[in-house]
GROMACS .gro file of N, CA and C in nm:
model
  219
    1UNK      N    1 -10.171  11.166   5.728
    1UNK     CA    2 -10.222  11.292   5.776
    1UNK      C    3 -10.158  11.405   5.694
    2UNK      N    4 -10.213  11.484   5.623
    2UNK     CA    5 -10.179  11.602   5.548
    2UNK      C    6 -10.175  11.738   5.636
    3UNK      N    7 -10.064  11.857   5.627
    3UNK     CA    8 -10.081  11.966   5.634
    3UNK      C    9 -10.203  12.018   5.654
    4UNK      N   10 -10.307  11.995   5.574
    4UNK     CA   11 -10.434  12.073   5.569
    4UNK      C   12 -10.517  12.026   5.669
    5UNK      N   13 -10.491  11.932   5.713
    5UNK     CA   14 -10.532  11.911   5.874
    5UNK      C   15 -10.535  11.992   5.964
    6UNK      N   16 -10.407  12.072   5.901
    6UNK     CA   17 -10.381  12.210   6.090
    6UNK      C   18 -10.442  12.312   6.001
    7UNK      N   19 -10.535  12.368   5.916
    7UNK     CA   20 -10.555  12.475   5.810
    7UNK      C   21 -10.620  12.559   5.916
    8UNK      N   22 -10.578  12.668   5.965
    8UNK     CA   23 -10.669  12.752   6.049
    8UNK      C   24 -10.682  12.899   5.965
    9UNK      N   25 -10.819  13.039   6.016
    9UNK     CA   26 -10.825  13.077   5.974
    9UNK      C   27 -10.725  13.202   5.974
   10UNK      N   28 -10.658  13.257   6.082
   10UNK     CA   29 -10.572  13.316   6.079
   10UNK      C   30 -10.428  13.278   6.158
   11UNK      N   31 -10.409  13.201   6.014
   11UNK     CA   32 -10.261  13.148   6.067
   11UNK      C   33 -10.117  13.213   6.015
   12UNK      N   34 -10.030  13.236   6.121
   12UNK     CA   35  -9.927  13.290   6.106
   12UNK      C   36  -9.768  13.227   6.173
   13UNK      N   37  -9.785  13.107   6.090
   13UNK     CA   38  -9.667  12.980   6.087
   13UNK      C   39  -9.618  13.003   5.968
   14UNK      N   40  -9.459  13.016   6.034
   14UNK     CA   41  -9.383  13.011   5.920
   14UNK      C   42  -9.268  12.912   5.951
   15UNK      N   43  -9.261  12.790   5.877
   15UNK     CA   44  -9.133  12.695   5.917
   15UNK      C   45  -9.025  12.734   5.959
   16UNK      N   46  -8.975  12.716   6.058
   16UNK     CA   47  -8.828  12.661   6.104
   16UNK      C   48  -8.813  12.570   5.986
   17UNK      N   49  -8.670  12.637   5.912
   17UNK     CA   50  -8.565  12.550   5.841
   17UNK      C   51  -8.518  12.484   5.952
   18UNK      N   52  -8.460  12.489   6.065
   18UNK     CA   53  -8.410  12.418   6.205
   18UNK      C   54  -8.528  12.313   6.231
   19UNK      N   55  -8.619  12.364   6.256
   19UNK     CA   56  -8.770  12.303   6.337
   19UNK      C   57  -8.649  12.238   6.458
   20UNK      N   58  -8.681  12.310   6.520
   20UNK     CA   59  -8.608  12.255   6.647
   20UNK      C   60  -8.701  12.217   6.777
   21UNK      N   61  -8.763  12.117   6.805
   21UNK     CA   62  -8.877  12.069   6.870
   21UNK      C   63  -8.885  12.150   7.038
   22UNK      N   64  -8.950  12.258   7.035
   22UNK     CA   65  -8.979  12.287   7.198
   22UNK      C   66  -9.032  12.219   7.294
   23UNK      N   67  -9.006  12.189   7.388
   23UNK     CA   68  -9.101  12.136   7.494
   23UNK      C   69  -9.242  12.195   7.514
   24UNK      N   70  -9.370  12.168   7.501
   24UNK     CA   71  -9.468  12.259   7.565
   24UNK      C   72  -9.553  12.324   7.466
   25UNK      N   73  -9.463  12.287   7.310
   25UNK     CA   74  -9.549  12.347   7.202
   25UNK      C   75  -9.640  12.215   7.105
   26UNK      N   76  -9.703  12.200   7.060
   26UNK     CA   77  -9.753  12.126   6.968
   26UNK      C   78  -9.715  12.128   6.832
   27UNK      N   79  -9.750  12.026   6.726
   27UNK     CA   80  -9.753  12.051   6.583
   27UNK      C   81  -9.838  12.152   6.546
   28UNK      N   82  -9.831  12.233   6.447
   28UNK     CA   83  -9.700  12.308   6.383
   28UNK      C   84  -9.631  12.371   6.464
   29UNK      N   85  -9.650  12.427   6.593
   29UNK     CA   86  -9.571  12.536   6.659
   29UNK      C   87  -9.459  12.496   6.698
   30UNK      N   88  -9.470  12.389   6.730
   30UNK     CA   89  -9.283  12.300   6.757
   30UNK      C   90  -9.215  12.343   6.668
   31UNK      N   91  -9.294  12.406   6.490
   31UNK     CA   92  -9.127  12.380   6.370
   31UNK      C   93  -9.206  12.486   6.314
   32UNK      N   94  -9.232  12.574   6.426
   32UNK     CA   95  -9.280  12.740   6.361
   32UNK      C   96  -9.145  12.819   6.412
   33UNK      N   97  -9.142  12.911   6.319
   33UNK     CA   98  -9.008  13.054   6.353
   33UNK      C   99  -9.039  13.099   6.485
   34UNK      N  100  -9.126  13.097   6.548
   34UNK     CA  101  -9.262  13.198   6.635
   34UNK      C  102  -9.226  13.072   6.734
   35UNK      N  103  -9.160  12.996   6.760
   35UNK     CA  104  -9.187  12.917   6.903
   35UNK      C  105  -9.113  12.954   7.006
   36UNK      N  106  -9.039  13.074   6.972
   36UNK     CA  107  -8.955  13.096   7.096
   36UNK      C  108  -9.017  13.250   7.110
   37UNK      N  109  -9.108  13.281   7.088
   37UNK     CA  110  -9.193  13.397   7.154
   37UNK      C  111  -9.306  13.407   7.206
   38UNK      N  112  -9.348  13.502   7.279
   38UNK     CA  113  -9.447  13.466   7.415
   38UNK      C  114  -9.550  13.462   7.330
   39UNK      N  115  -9.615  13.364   7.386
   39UNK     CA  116  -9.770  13.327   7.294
   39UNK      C  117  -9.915  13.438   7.344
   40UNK      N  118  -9.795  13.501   7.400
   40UNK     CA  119  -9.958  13.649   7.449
   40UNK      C  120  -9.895  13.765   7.344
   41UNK      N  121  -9.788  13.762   7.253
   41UNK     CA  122  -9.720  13.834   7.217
   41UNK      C  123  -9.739  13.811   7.103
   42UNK      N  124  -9.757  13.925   6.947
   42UNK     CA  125  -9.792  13.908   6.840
   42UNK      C  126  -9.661  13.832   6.748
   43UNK      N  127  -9.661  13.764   6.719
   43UNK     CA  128  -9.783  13.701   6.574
   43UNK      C  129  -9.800  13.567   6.671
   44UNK      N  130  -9.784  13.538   6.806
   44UNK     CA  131  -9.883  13.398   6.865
   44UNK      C  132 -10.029  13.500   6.878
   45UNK      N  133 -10.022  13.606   6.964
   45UNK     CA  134 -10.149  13.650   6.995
   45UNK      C  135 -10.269  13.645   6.933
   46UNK      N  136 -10.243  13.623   6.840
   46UNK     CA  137 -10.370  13.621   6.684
   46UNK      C  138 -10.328  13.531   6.602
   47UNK      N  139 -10.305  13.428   6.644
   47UNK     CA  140 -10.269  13.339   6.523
   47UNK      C  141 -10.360  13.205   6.572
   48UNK      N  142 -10.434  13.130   6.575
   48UNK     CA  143 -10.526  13.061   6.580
   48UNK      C  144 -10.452  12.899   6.603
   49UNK      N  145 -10.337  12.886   6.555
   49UNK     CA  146 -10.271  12.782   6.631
   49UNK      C  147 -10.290  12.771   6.723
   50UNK      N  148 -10.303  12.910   6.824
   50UNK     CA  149 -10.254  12.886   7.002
   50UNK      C  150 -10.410  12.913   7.012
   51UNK      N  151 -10.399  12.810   7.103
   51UNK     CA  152 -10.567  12.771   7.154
   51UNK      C  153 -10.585  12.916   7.256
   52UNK      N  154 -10.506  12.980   7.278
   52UNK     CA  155 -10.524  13.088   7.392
   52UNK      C  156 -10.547  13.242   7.323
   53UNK      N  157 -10.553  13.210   7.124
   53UNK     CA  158 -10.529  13.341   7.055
   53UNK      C  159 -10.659  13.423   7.100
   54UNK      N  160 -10.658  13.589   7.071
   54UNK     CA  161 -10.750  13.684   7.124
   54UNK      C  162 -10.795  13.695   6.969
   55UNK      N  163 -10.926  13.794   6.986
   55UNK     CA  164 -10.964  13.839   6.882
   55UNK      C  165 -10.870  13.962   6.782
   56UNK      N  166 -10.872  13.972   6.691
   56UNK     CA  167 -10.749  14.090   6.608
   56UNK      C  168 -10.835  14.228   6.663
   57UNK      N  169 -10.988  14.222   6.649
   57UNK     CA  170 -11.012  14.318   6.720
   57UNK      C  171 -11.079  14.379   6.871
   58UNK      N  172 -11.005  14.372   6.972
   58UNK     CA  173 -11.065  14.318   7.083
   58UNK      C  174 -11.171  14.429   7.120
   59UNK      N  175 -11.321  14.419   7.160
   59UNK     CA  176 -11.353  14.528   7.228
   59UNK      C  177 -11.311  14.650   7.332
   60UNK      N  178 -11.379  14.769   7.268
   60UNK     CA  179 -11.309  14.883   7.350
   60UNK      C  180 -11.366  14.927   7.452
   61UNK      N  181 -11.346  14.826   7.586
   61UNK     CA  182 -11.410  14.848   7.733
   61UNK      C  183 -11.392  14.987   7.748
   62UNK      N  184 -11.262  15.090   7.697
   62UNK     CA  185 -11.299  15.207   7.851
   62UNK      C  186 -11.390  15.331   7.726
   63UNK      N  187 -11.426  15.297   7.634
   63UNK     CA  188 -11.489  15.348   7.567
   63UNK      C  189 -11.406  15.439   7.460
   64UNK      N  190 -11.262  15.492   7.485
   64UNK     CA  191 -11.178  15.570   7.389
   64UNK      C  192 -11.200  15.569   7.218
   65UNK      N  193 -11.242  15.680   7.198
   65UNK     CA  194 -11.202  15.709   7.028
   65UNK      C  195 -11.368  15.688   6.998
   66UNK      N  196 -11.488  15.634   7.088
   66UNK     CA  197 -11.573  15.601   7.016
   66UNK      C  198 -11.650  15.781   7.031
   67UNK      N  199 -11.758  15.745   6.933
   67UNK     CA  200 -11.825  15.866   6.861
   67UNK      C  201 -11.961  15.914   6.985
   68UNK      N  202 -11.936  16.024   7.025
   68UNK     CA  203 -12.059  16.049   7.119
   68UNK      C  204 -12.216  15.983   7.076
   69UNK      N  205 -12.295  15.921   7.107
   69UNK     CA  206 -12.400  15.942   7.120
   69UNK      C  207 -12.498  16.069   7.066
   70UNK      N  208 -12.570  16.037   6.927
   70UNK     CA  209 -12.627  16.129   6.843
   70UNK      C  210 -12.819  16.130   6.963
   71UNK      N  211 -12.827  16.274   6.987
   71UNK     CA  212 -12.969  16.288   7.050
   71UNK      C  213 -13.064  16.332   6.974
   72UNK      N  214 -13.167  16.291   6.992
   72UNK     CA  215 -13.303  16.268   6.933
   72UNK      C  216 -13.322  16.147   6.864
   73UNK      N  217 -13.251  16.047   6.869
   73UNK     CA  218 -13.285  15.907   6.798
   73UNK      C  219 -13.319  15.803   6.840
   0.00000   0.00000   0.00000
C-alpha cells in the first residue's frame, strides 16, 4: 500500500517526527503534527483527512458583506 492511497484534495498533514499513535485517529492523522488539535479547529477543519472537514468557503446564511440587489433586472 503506497502513500498515494491517502492523496486527498486539500490536505494539510504534516508528519510527526514522534508519530506518536492517538487513540481515535486514523492513518495519516495518528503520525500528523495536527493530532492533538480539535478537528473542528483549523488546519483539521479543512483538511479532507477528517471525514467531518467543512467547506474553505462556507455559505453566508445571515447575508453580511453581500451586494444589495441591482433593480430593474
Amino acid at each position: 500500500m503506497s502513500l498515494r492511497d491517502y492523496e486527498v484534495p486539500r490536505d494539510n498533514f504534516l508528519y510527526d517526527t514522534k508519530c506518536r499513535v492517538v487513540g481515535g485517529f486514523s492513518f495519516p492523522c495518528c503520525c500528523c503534527e495536527h493530532n492533538m488539535t480539535d478537528v473542528r479547529k483549523e488546519p483539521c477543519r479543512t483538511c479532507d483527512h477528517n471525514a467531518n472537514a467543512v467547506p474553505d468557503d462556507p455559505p453566508n446564511a445571515s447575508g453580511e458583506g453581500r451586494q444589495p440587489a441591482r433593480k430593474g433586472l
